[in-house]
Coordinates of C-alpha atoms and ligand atoms in Angstrom, one line a residue:
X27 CA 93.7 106.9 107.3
X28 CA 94.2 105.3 110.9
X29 CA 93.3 108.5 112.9
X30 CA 94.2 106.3 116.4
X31 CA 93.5 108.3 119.1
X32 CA 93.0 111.3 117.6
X33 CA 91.1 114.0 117.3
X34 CA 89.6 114.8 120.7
X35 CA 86.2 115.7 120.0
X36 CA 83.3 114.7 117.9
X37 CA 83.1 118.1 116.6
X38 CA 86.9 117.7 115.6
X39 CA 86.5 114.6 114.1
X40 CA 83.7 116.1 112.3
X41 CA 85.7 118.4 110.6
X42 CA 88.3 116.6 109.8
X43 CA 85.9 114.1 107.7
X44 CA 84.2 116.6 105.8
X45 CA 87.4 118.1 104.9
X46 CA 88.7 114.5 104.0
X47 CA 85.4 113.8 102.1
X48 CA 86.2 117.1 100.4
X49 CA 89.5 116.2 99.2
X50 CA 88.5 113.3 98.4
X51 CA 86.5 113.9 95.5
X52 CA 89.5 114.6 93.0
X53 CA 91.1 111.1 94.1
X54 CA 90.1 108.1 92.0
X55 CA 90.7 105.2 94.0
X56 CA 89.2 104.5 97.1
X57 CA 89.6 106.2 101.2
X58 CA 89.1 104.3 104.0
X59 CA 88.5 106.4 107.5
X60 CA 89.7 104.6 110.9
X61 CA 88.3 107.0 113.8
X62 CA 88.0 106.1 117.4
X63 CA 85.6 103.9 117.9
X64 CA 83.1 106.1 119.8
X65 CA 82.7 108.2 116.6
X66 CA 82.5 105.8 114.0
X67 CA 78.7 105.6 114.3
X68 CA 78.3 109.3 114.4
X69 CA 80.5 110.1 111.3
X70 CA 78.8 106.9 109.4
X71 CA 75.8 108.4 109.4
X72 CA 77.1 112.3 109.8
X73 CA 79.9 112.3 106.6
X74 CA 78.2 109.5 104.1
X75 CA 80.7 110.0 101.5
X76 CA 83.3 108.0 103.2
X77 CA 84.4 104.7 103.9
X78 CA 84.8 103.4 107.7
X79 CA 86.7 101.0 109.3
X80 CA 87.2 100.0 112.5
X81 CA 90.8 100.1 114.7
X82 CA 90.2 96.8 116.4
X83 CA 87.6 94.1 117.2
X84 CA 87.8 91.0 119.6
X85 CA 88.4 87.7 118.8
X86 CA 85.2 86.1 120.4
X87 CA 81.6 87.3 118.9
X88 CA 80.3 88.6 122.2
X89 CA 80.3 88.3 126.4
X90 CA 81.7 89.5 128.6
X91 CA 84.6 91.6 127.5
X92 CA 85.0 94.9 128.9
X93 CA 86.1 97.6 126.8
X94 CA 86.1 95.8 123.9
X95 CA 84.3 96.0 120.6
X96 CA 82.9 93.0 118.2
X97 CA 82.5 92.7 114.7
X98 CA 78.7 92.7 114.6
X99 CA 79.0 95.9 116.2
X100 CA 81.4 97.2 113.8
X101 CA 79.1 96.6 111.0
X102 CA 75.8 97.7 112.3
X103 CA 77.6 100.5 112.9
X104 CA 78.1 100.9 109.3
X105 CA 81.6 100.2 109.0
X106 CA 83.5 98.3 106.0
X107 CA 86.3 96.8 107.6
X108 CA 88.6 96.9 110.7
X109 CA 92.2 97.0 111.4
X110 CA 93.8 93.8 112.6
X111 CA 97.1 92.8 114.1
X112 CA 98.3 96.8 113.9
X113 CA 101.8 97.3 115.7
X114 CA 100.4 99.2 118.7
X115 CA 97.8 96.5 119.6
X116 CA 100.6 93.9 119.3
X117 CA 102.7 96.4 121.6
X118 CA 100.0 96.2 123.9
X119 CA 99.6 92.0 123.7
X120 CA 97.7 90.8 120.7
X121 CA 99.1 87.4 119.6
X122 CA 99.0 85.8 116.3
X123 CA 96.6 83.5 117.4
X124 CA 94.3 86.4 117.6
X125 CA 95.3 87.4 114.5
X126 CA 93.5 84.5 113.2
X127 CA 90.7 84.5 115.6
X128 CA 89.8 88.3 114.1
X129 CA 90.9 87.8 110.8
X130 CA 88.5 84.7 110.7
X131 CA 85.4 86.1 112.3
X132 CA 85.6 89.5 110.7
X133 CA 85.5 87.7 107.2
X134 CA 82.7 85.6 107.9
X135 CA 80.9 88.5 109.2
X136 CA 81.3 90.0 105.7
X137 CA 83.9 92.8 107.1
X138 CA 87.0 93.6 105.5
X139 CA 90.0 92.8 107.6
X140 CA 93.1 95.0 106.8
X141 CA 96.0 92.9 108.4
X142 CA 98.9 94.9 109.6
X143 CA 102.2 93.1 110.0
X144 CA 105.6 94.1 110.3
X145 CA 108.8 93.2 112.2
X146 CA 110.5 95.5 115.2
X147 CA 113.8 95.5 113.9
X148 CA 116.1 94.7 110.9
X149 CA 118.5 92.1 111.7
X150 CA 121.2 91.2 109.5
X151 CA 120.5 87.6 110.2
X152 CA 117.2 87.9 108.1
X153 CA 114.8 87.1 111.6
X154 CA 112.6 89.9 110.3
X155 CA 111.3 87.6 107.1
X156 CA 110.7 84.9 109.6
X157 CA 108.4 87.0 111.9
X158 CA 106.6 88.5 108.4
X159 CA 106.1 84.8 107.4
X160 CA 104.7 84.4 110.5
X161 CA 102.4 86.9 110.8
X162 CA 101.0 86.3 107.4
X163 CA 100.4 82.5 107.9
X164 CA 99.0 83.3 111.2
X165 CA 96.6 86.3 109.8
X166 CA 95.3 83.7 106.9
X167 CA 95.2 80.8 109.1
X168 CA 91.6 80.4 109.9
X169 CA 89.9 81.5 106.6
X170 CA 88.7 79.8 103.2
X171 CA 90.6 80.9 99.7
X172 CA 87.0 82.3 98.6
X173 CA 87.1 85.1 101.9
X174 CA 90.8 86.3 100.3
X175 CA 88.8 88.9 98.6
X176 CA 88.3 90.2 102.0
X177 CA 91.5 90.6 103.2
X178 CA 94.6 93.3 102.5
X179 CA 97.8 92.8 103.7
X180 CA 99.5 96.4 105.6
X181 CA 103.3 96.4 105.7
X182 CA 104.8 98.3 108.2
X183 CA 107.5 98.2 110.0
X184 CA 107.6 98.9 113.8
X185 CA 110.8 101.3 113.1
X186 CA 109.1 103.0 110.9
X187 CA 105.6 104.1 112.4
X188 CA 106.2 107.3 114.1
X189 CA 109.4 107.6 112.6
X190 CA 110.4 110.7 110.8
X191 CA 111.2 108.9 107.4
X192 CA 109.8 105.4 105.7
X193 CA 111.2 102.7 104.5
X194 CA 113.2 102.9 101.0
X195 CA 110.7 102.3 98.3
X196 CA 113.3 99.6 97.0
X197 CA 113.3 97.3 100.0
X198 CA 109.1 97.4 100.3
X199 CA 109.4 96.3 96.7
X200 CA 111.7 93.5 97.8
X201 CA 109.1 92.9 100.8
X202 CA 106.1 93.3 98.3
X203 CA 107.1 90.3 96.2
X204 CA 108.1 88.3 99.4
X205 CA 104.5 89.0 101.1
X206 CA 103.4 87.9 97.5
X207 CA 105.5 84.5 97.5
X208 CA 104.3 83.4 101.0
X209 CA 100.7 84.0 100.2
X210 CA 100.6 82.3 97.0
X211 CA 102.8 79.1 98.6
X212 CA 99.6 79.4 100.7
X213 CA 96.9 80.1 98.0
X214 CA 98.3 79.8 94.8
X215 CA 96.8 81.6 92.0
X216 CA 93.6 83.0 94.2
X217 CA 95.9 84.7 96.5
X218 CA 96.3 87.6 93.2
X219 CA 93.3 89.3 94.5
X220 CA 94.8 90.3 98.2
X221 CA 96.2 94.1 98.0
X222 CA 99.6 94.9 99.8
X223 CA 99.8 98.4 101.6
X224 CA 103.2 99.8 102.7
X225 CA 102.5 102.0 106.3
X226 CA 105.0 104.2 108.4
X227 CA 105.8 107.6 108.2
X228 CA 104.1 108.3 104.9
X229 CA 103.2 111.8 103.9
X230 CA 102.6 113.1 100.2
X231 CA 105.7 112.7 98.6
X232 CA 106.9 109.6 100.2
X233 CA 102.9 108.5 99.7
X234 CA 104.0 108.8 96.0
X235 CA 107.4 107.2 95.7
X236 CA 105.6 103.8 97.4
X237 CA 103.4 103.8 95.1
X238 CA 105.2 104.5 92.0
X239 CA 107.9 102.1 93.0
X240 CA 107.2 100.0 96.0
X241 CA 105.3 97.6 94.2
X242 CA 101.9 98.3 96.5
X243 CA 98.7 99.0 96.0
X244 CA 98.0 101.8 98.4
X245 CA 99.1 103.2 101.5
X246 CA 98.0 103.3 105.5
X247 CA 99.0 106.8 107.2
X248 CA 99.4 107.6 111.0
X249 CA 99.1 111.3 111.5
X250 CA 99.5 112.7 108.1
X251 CA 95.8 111.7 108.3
X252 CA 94.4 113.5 110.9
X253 CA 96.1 116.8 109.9
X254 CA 94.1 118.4 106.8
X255 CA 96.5 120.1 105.3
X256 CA 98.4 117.1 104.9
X257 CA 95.5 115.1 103.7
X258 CA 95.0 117.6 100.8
X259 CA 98.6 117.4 99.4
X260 CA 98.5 113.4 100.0
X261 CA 95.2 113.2 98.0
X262 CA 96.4 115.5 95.4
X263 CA 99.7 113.7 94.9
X264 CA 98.3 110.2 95.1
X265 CA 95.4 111.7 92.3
X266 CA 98.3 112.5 89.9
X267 CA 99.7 108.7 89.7
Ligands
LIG306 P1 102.5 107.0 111.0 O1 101.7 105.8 111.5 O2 102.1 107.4 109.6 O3 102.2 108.1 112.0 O4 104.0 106.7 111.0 C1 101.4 104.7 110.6 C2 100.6 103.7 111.3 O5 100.8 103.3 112.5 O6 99.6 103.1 110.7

């Protein structure tokens, strides 16, 4: 549930927790909670029945960085995990070489790094599977086969965030088993344990169809998530799987 810059208040972001913790409770597998960052201490300790991550973190451990956020902070502040590499901090200049940088430090910190990749357009040429190659060998490049337990791999598409539909569930499966081939050319057999996530334009039924035939293990929403409604009918389809 990547909330982004959403909601505008503390006492909205309140809300909208508890009623996610509520809905919560029929769903078996597991909800992670992206907020902002100012009210990810707040709802840690305000909403304990959910599970936090962060929306970004720097690449260096501390100094002087204005504005930004580092990993020890995001886990004293009780988060699990942080989002790496998602398509709007690329827009806005993350490299891959900070990728790695974050993917490696949050790992070692003990923080669970949910790597989003993705290309901005479909060429015919096939260009797009070079950039997902890429990113993956770039968000795995500075960490040890043992940390893979830490690390999920997000699909999404650029063309699809924001858009009104997803992908088809028949090309993530196609993109599934290719994220699958270029980490285990990378990591053989241990690379089993990393998790794929489809994201873009999910909602409850399309939540579904990925997951019955996308070949993923879970999903990464955009603003179905901060709407409640919309959180209720995503739990409640997902529960039914
Ligand atoms: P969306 O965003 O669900 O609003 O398309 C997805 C994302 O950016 O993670």
């Amino acid at each position: 549930m990547n909330w982004k810059m959403n909601p505008g208040t503390y006492t909205e972001a309140r809300m909208l927790a508890r009623a996610t913790a509520r809905f919560q409770k029929s769903f078996p597998g597991v909800v992670y909670v992206a907020p902002p960052a100012p009210f990810l201490y707040p709802l840690v300790r305000g909403v304990r029945s959910l599970n936090y991550v962060a929306q970004r973190v720097h690449e260096e451990p501390q100094g002087a960085h204005t504005g930004e956020v580092s990993v020890s902070q995001i886990r004293d502040a009780g988060a699990h995990g942080v989002l790496i590499g998602h398509a709007e901090q690329r827009a806005a200049g993350e490299t891959n070489e900070q990728v790695t940088r974050k993917v490696s430090l949050a790992t070692q910190s003990g923080l669970y790094a949910i790597v989003c990749i993705g290309e901005s357009v479909r060429d015919s040429s096939g260009d797009y599977l070079r950039t997902v190659r890429e990113q993956i060998t770039a968000a795995v490049g500075g960490i040890e086969p043992r940390a893979l337990k830490q690390l999920c791999v997000a699909y999404e598409p650029v063309w699809a965030i924001g858009a009104e539909k997803p992908m088809g569930t028949h090309d993530m499966h196609e993109m599934s088993l290719y994220i699958r081939k270029i980490l285990s050319e990378l990591f053989g057999k241990a690379a089993r344990v990393v998790p794929v996530l489809y994201g873009g334009a999910i909602d409850a039924e399309t939540a579904r169809n990925m997951m019955l035939y996308g070949d993923v293990q879970g999903v990464l929403v955009g603003r179905a998530s901060v709407d409640p409604v919309k959180v209720k009918d995503l739990l409640a389809a997902l529960s039914t799987l």
